[in-house]
PDB file of C-alpha atoms in Angstrom:
ATOM      1  CA  ILE G 200      20.312   3.602  -6.882  1.00  0.00           C
ATOM      2  CA  GLY G 201      20.121   2.406  -3.293  1.00  0.00           C
ATOM      3  CA  LEU G 202      19.212   5.885  -2.078  1.00  0.00           C
ATOM      4  CA  ARG G 203      16.485   6.132  -4.704  1.00  0.00           C
ATOM      5  CA  VAL G 204      14.978   2.816  -3.623  1.00  0.00           C
ATOM      6  CA  LEU G 205      15.245   3.863   0.028  1.00  0.00           C
ATOM      7  CA  SER G 206      13.516   7.169  -0.669  1.00  0.00           C
ATOM      8  CA  ILE G 207      10.685   5.488  -2.592  1.00  0.00           C
ATOM      9  CA  VAL G 208      10.127   2.907   0.137  1.00  0.00           C
ATOM     10  CA  SER G 209      10.287   5.482   2.932  1.00  0.00           C
ATOM     11  CA  ALA G 210       7.891   7.823   1.116  1.00  0.00           C
ATOM     12  CA  SER G 211       5.469   4.935   0.579  1.00  0.00           C
ATOM     13  CA  LEU G 212       5.638   3.987   4.262  1.00  0.00           C
ATOM     14  CA  ILE G 213       5.060   7.590   5.335  1.00  0.00           C
ATOM     15  CA  ILE G 214       1.994   7.847   3.107  1.00  0.00           C
ATOM     16  CA  ALA G 215       0.659   4.473   4.240  1.00  0.00           C
ATOM     17  CA  ARG G 216       1.118   5.249   7.947  1.00  0.00           C
ATOM     18  CA  THR G 217      -0.168   8.828   7.921  1.00  0.00           C
ATOM     19  CA  THR G 218      -3.020   8.755   5.408  1.00  0.00           C
ATOM     20  CA  ASP G 219      -6.407   7.181   5.883  1.00  0.00           C
ATOM     21  CA  PRO G 220      -7.084   4.647   3.080  1.00  0.00           C
ATOM     22  CA  HIS G 221     -10.487   6.271   2.548  1.00  0.00           C
ATOM     23  CA  ASP G 222      -8.757   9.566   1.764  1.00  0.00           C
ATOM     24  CA  ILE G 223      -6.566   7.781  -0.769  1.00  0.00           C
ATOM     25  CA  PHE G 224      -9.734   6.323  -2.309  1.00  0.00           C
ATOM     26  CA  LEU G 225     -11.376   9.762  -2.500  1.00  0.00           C
ATOM     27  CA  TRP G 226      -8.247  11.282  -4.044  1.00  0.00           C
ATOM     28  CA  ILE G 227      -8.050   8.571  -6.716  1.00  0.00           C
ATOM     29  CA  VAL G 228     -11.723   9.089  -7.598  1.00  0.00           C
ATOM     30  CA  LYS G 229     -11.163  12.863  -7.698  1.00  0.00           C
ATOM     31  CA  MET G 230      -8.309  12.286 -10.184  1.00  0.00           C
ATOM     32  CA  GLY G 231     -10.809  10.689 -12.584  1.00  0.00           C
ATOM     33  CA  VAL G 232     -10.368   6.966 -11.983  1.00  0.00           C
ATOM     34  CA  PRO G 233     -13.716   5.086 -11.973  1.00  0.00           C
ATOM     35  CA  TYR G 234     -14.852   4.423  -8.430  1.00  0.00           C
ATOM     36  CA  LYS G 235     -15.058   0.650  -8.984  1.00  0.00           C
ATOM     37  CA  ILE G 236     -11.324   0.478  -9.727  1.00  0.00           C
ATOM     38  CA  ALA G 237     -10.462   2.898  -6.913  1.00  0.00           C
ATOM     39  CA  TYR G 238     -12.561   0.860  -4.496  1.00  0.00           C
ATOM     40  CA  GLY G 239     -10.620  -2.268  -5.465  1.00  0.00           C
ATOM     41  CA  LEU G 240      -7.415  -0.532  -4.386  1.00  0.00           C
ATOM     42  CA  PHE G 241      -9.114   0.712  -1.216  1.00  0.00           C
ATOM     43  CA  VAL G 242     -10.217  -2.816  -0.288  1.00  0.00           C
ATOM     44  CA  ALA G 243      -6.715  -4.152  -0.967  1.00  0.00           C
ATOM     45  CA  LEU G 244      -5.253  -1.553   1.392  1.00  0.00           C
ATOM     46  CA  ARG G 245      -7.825  -2.473   4.027  1.00  0.00           C
ATOM     47  CA  PHE G 246      -7.078  -6.189   3.725  1.00  0.00           C
ATOM     48  CA  ILE G 247      -3.300  -5.902   4.229  1.00  0.00           C
ATOM     49  CA  PRO G 248      -3.419  -5.393   8.022  1.00  0.00           C
ATOM     50  CA  LEU G 249      -6.190  -7.982   8.366  1.00  0.00           C
ATOM     51  CA  MET G 250      -4.189 -10.588   6.497  1.00  0.00           C
ATOM     52  CA  GLU G 251      -1.073  -9.787   8.560  1.00  0.00           C
ATOM     53  CA  TYR G 252      -3.135 -10.417  11.686  1.00  0.00           C
ATOM     54  CA  GLU G 253      -4.450 -13.683  10.263  1.00  0.00           C
ATOM     55  CA  ALA G 254      -0.906 -14.786   9.337  1.00  0.00           C
ATOM     56  CA  GLU G 255       0.245 -14.199  12.915  1.00  0.00           C
ATOM     57  CA  ASN G 256      -2.734 -16.161  14.257  1.00  0.00           C
ATOM     58  CA  ILE G 257      -2.083 -19.078  11.905  1.00  0.00           C
ATOM     59  CA  GLN G 258       1.599 -19.211  12.809  1.00  0.00           C
ATOM     60  CA  ALA G 259       0.862 -19.031  16.538  1.00  0.00           C
ATOM     61  CA  ALA G 260      -1.746 -21.793  16.271  1.00  0.00           C
ATOM     62  CA  GLN G 261       0.614 -24.011  14.301  1.00  0.00           C
ATOM     63  CA  TYR G 262       3.455 -23.510  16.778  1.00  0.00           C
ATOM     64  CA  VAL G 263       1.134 -24.407  19.658  1.00  0.00           C
ATOM     65  CA  ARG G 264       0.003 -27.568  17.853  1.00  0.00           C
ATOM     66  CA  GLY G 265       3.563 -28.488  16.920  1.00  0.00           C
ATOM     67  CA  ILE G 266       2.940 -28.312  13.186  1.00  0.00           C
ATOM     68  CA  MET G 267       5.674 -25.736  12.520  1.00  0.00           C
ATOM     69  CA  GLU G 268       8.583 -27.925  13.528  1.00  0.00           C
ATOM     70  CA  GLN G 269      12.003 -26.478  12.774  1.00  0.00           C
ATOM     71  CA  LYS G 270      13.217 -29.162  10.394  1.00  0.00           C
ATOM     72  CA  GLY G 271      16.235 -28.091   8.410  1.00  0.00           C
ATOM     73  CA  GLY G 272      16.831 -28.258   4.737  1.00  0.00           C
ATOM     74  CA  LEU G 273      14.865 -27.407   1.677  1.00  0.00           C
ATOM     75  CA  LYS G 274      12.236 -30.091   2.292  1.00  0.00           C
ATOM     76  CA  GLY G 275      11.477 -28.739   5.768  1.00  0.00           C
ATOM     77  CA  THR G 276      11.123 -25.211   4.392  1.00  0.00           C
ATOM     78  CA  PHE G 277       8.659 -26.348   1.719  1.00  0.00           C
ATOM     79  CA  THR G 278       6.696 -28.367   4.274  1.00  0.00           C
ATOM     80  CA  ARG G 279       6.383 -25.386   6.627  1.00  0.00           C
ATOM     81  CA  LEU G 280       5.392 -23.152   3.711  1.00  0.00           C
ATOM     82  CA  ALA G 281       2.723 -25.586   2.513  1.00  0.00           C
ATOM     83  CA  ASN G 282       1.359 -26.001   6.050  1.00  0.00           C
ATOM     84  CA  PHE G 283       1.093 -22.222   6.359  1.00  0.00           C
ATOM     85  CA  LEU G 284      -0.247 -21.337   2.907  1.00  0.00           C
ATOM     86  CA  VAL G 285      -3.249 -23.672   2.897  1.00  0.00           C
ATOM     87  CA  PRO G 286      -5.035 -22.077   5.880  1.00  0.00           C
ATOM     88  CA  PHE G 287      -3.793 -18.596   4.899  1.00  0.00           C
ATOM     89  CA  ILE G 288      -5.310 -18.857   1.423  1.00  0.00           C
ATOM     90  CA  ALA G 289      -8.510 -20.341   2.888  1.00  0.00           C
ATOM     91  CA  VAL G 290      -8.850 -17.362   5.250  1.00  0.00           C
ATOM     92  CA  GLY G 291      -8.190 -14.954   2.379  1.00  0.00           C
ATOM     93  CA  ILE G 292     -10.836 -16.570   0.209  1.00  0.00           C
ATOM     94  CA  ARG G 293     -13.324 -16.529   3.089  1.00  0.00           C
ATOM     95  CA  ARG G 294     -12.713 -12.811   3.728  1.00  0.00           C
ATOM     96  CA  ALA G 295     -12.992 -11.997   0.014  1.00  0.00           C
ATOM     97  CA  ASP G 296     -16.274 -13.921  -0.186  1.00  0.00           C
ATOM     98  CA  GLN G 297     -17.658 -12.032   2.811  1.00  0.00           C
ATOM     99  CA  ALA G 298     -16.608  -8.697   1.290  1.00  0.00           C
ATOM    100  CA  ALA G 299     -18.172  -9.601  -2.079  1.00  0.00           C
ATOM    101  CA  LEU G 300     -21.429 -10.592  -0.391  1.00  0.00           C
ATOM    102  CA  ALA G 301     -21.508  -7.347   1.607  1.00  0.00           C
ATOM    103  CA  MET G 302     -20.907  -5.314  -1.571  1.00  0.00           C
ATOM    104  CA  GLU G 303     -23.632  -7.205  -3.418  1.00  0.00           C
ATOM    105  CA  VAL G 304     -26.141  -6.660  -0.620  1.00  0.00           C
ATOM    106  CA  ARG G 305     -25.396  -2.916  -0.709  1.00  0.00           C
ATOM    107  CA  ALA G 306     -25.825  -2.827  -4.532  1.00  0.00           C
ATOM    108  CA  PHE G 307     -22.243  -1.765  -5.215  1.00  0.00           C
ATOM    109  CA  GLY G 308     -21.805  -0.661  -8.824  1.00  0.00           C
ATOM    110  CA  LEU G 309     -25.500  -0.111  -9.484  1.00  0.00           C
ATOM    111  CA  HIS G 310     -25.036   3.591 -10.199  1.00  0.00           C
ATOM    112  CA  PRO G 311     -22.339   5.142 -12.428  1.00  0.00           C
ATOM    113  CA  THR G 312     -21.264   7.572  -9.699  1.00  0.00           C
ATOM    114  CA  ARG G 313     -20.956   7.216  -5.971  1.00  0.00           C
ATOM    115  CA  THR G 314     -21.680   9.642  -3.166  1.00  0.00           C
ATOM    116  CA  ASN G 315     -19.442   9.889  -0.134  1.00  0.00           C
ATOM    117  CA  LEU G 316     -20.157  10.914   3.410  1.00  0.00           C
ATOM    118  CA  ARG G 317     -17.224  13.300   3.585  1.00  0.00           C
ATOM    119  CA  GLU G 318     -15.576  15.576   1.073  1.00  0.00           C
ATOM    120  CA  LEU G 319     -11.845  15.470   0.472  1.00  0.00           C
ATOM    121  CA  LYS G 320     -10.264  18.786   1.421  1.00  0.00           C
ATOM    122  CA  PHE G 321      -6.691  19.863   0.833  1.00  0.00           C
ATOM    123  CA  PRO G 322      -5.527  21.709   3.969  1.00  0.00           C
ATOM    124  CA  LYS G 323      -3.245  24.743   3.954  1.00  0.00           C
ATOM    125  CA  ASN G 324      -0.394  22.689   5.464  1.00  0.00           C
ATOM    126  CA  GLY G 325      -0.689  20.270   2.564  1.00  0.00           C
ATOM    127  CA  ARG G 326      -0.445  23.073   0.009  1.00  0.00           C
ATOM    128  CA  ILE G 327       2.670  24.460   1.712  1.00  0.00           C
ATOM    129  CA  PHE G 328       4.250  21.007   1.847  1.00  0.00           C
ATOM    130  CA  LEU G 329       3.456  20.404  -1.834  1.00  0.00           C
ATOM    131  CA  ALA G 330       4.963  23.761  -2.828  1.00  0.00           C
ATOM    132  CA  VAL G 331       8.164  23.120  -0.848  1.00  0.00           C
ATOM    133  CA  TRP G 332       8.419  19.589  -2.224  1.00  0.00           C
ATOM    134  CA  ALA G 333       7.942  20.812  -5.818  1.00  0.00           C
ATOM    135  CA  LEU G 334      10.596  23.507  -5.308  1.00  0.00           C
ATOM    136  CA  LEU G 335      13.068  20.987  -3.911  1.00  0.00           C
ATOM    137  CA  PHE G 336      12.351  18.622  -6.797  1.00  0.00           C
ATOM    138  CA  VAL G 337      12.961  21.372  -9.372  1.00  0.00           C
ATOM    139  CA  LEU G 338      16.228  22.299  -7.613  1.00  0.00           C
ATOM    140  CA  TYR G 339      17.336  18.664  -7.594  1.00  0.00           C
ATOM    141  CA  ALA G 340      16.488  18.232 -11.286  1.00  0.00           C
ATOM    142  CA  THR G 341      18.378  21.443 -12.105  1.00  0.00           C
ATOM    143  CA  PHE G 342      21.438  20.313 -10.160  1.00  0.00           C
ATOM    144  CA  VAL G 343      21.463  16.927 -11.853  1.00  0.00           C
ATOM    145  CA  ASN G 344      20.966  18.370 -15.355  1.00  0.00           C
ATOM    146  CA  ASN G 345      23.724  20.976 -14.875  1.00  0.00           C
ATOM    147  CA  ASN G 346      26.061  18.370 -13.384  1.00  0.00           C
ATOM    148  CA  ILE G 347      26.535  20.409 -10.201  1.00  0.00           C
ATOM    149  CA  PHE G 348      27.038  17.234  -8.173  1.00  0.00           C
ATOM    150  CA  SER G 349      30.005  16.210 -10.329  1.00  0.00           C
ATOM    151  CA  ALA G 350      32.406  16.982  -7.478  1.00  0.00           C
ATOM    152  CA  ILE G 351      30.562  14.418  -5.346  1.00  0.00           C
ATOM    153  CA  ASN G 352      29.684  11.911  -8.059  1.00  0.00           C
ATOM    154  CA  PHE G 353      32.659  11.754 -10.366  1.00  0.00           C
ATOM    155  CA  VAL G 354      31.568  11.500 -13.965  1.00  0.00           C
ATOM    156  CA  PRO G 355      34.478  10.735 -16.299  1.00  0.00           C
ATOM    157  CA  PRO G 356      34.780  12.965 -19.373  1.00  0.00           C
ATOM    158  CA  HIS G 357      33.596  11.496 -22.655  1.00  0.00           C
TER     159      HIS G 357
END
């Protein structure tokens, strides 16, 4: 189970670090999801690094001002958390309000479809990778179903 979780997390990190969020948005729209829903995911992916940056700024400012004192115990932990969350949530709300205003000014959602500046293309390397990945997945599923790994993972007889 640990290896499965590790593989899911590592695959997610590889996709997040190597794929442009706009390409993910285009792929989701190409799969048939309405562009309003896909854009919500796109904006969420764009906000993650911004909010990490804001969290670092808030923590640095609070350490400089002496607000984040290292008091022990449960009460000190809750105090530090409350002192951090109030400005963090305020920054998040401010950014969301700015994004909503920008979308409203640009008439987002006025038309049922949306045009994009670039077209999503699936390169030859991607097709080869997908074919190899699918082959490896089929082999893995076959091995598991035929209990070929029983020498490694002992399964007691029923």
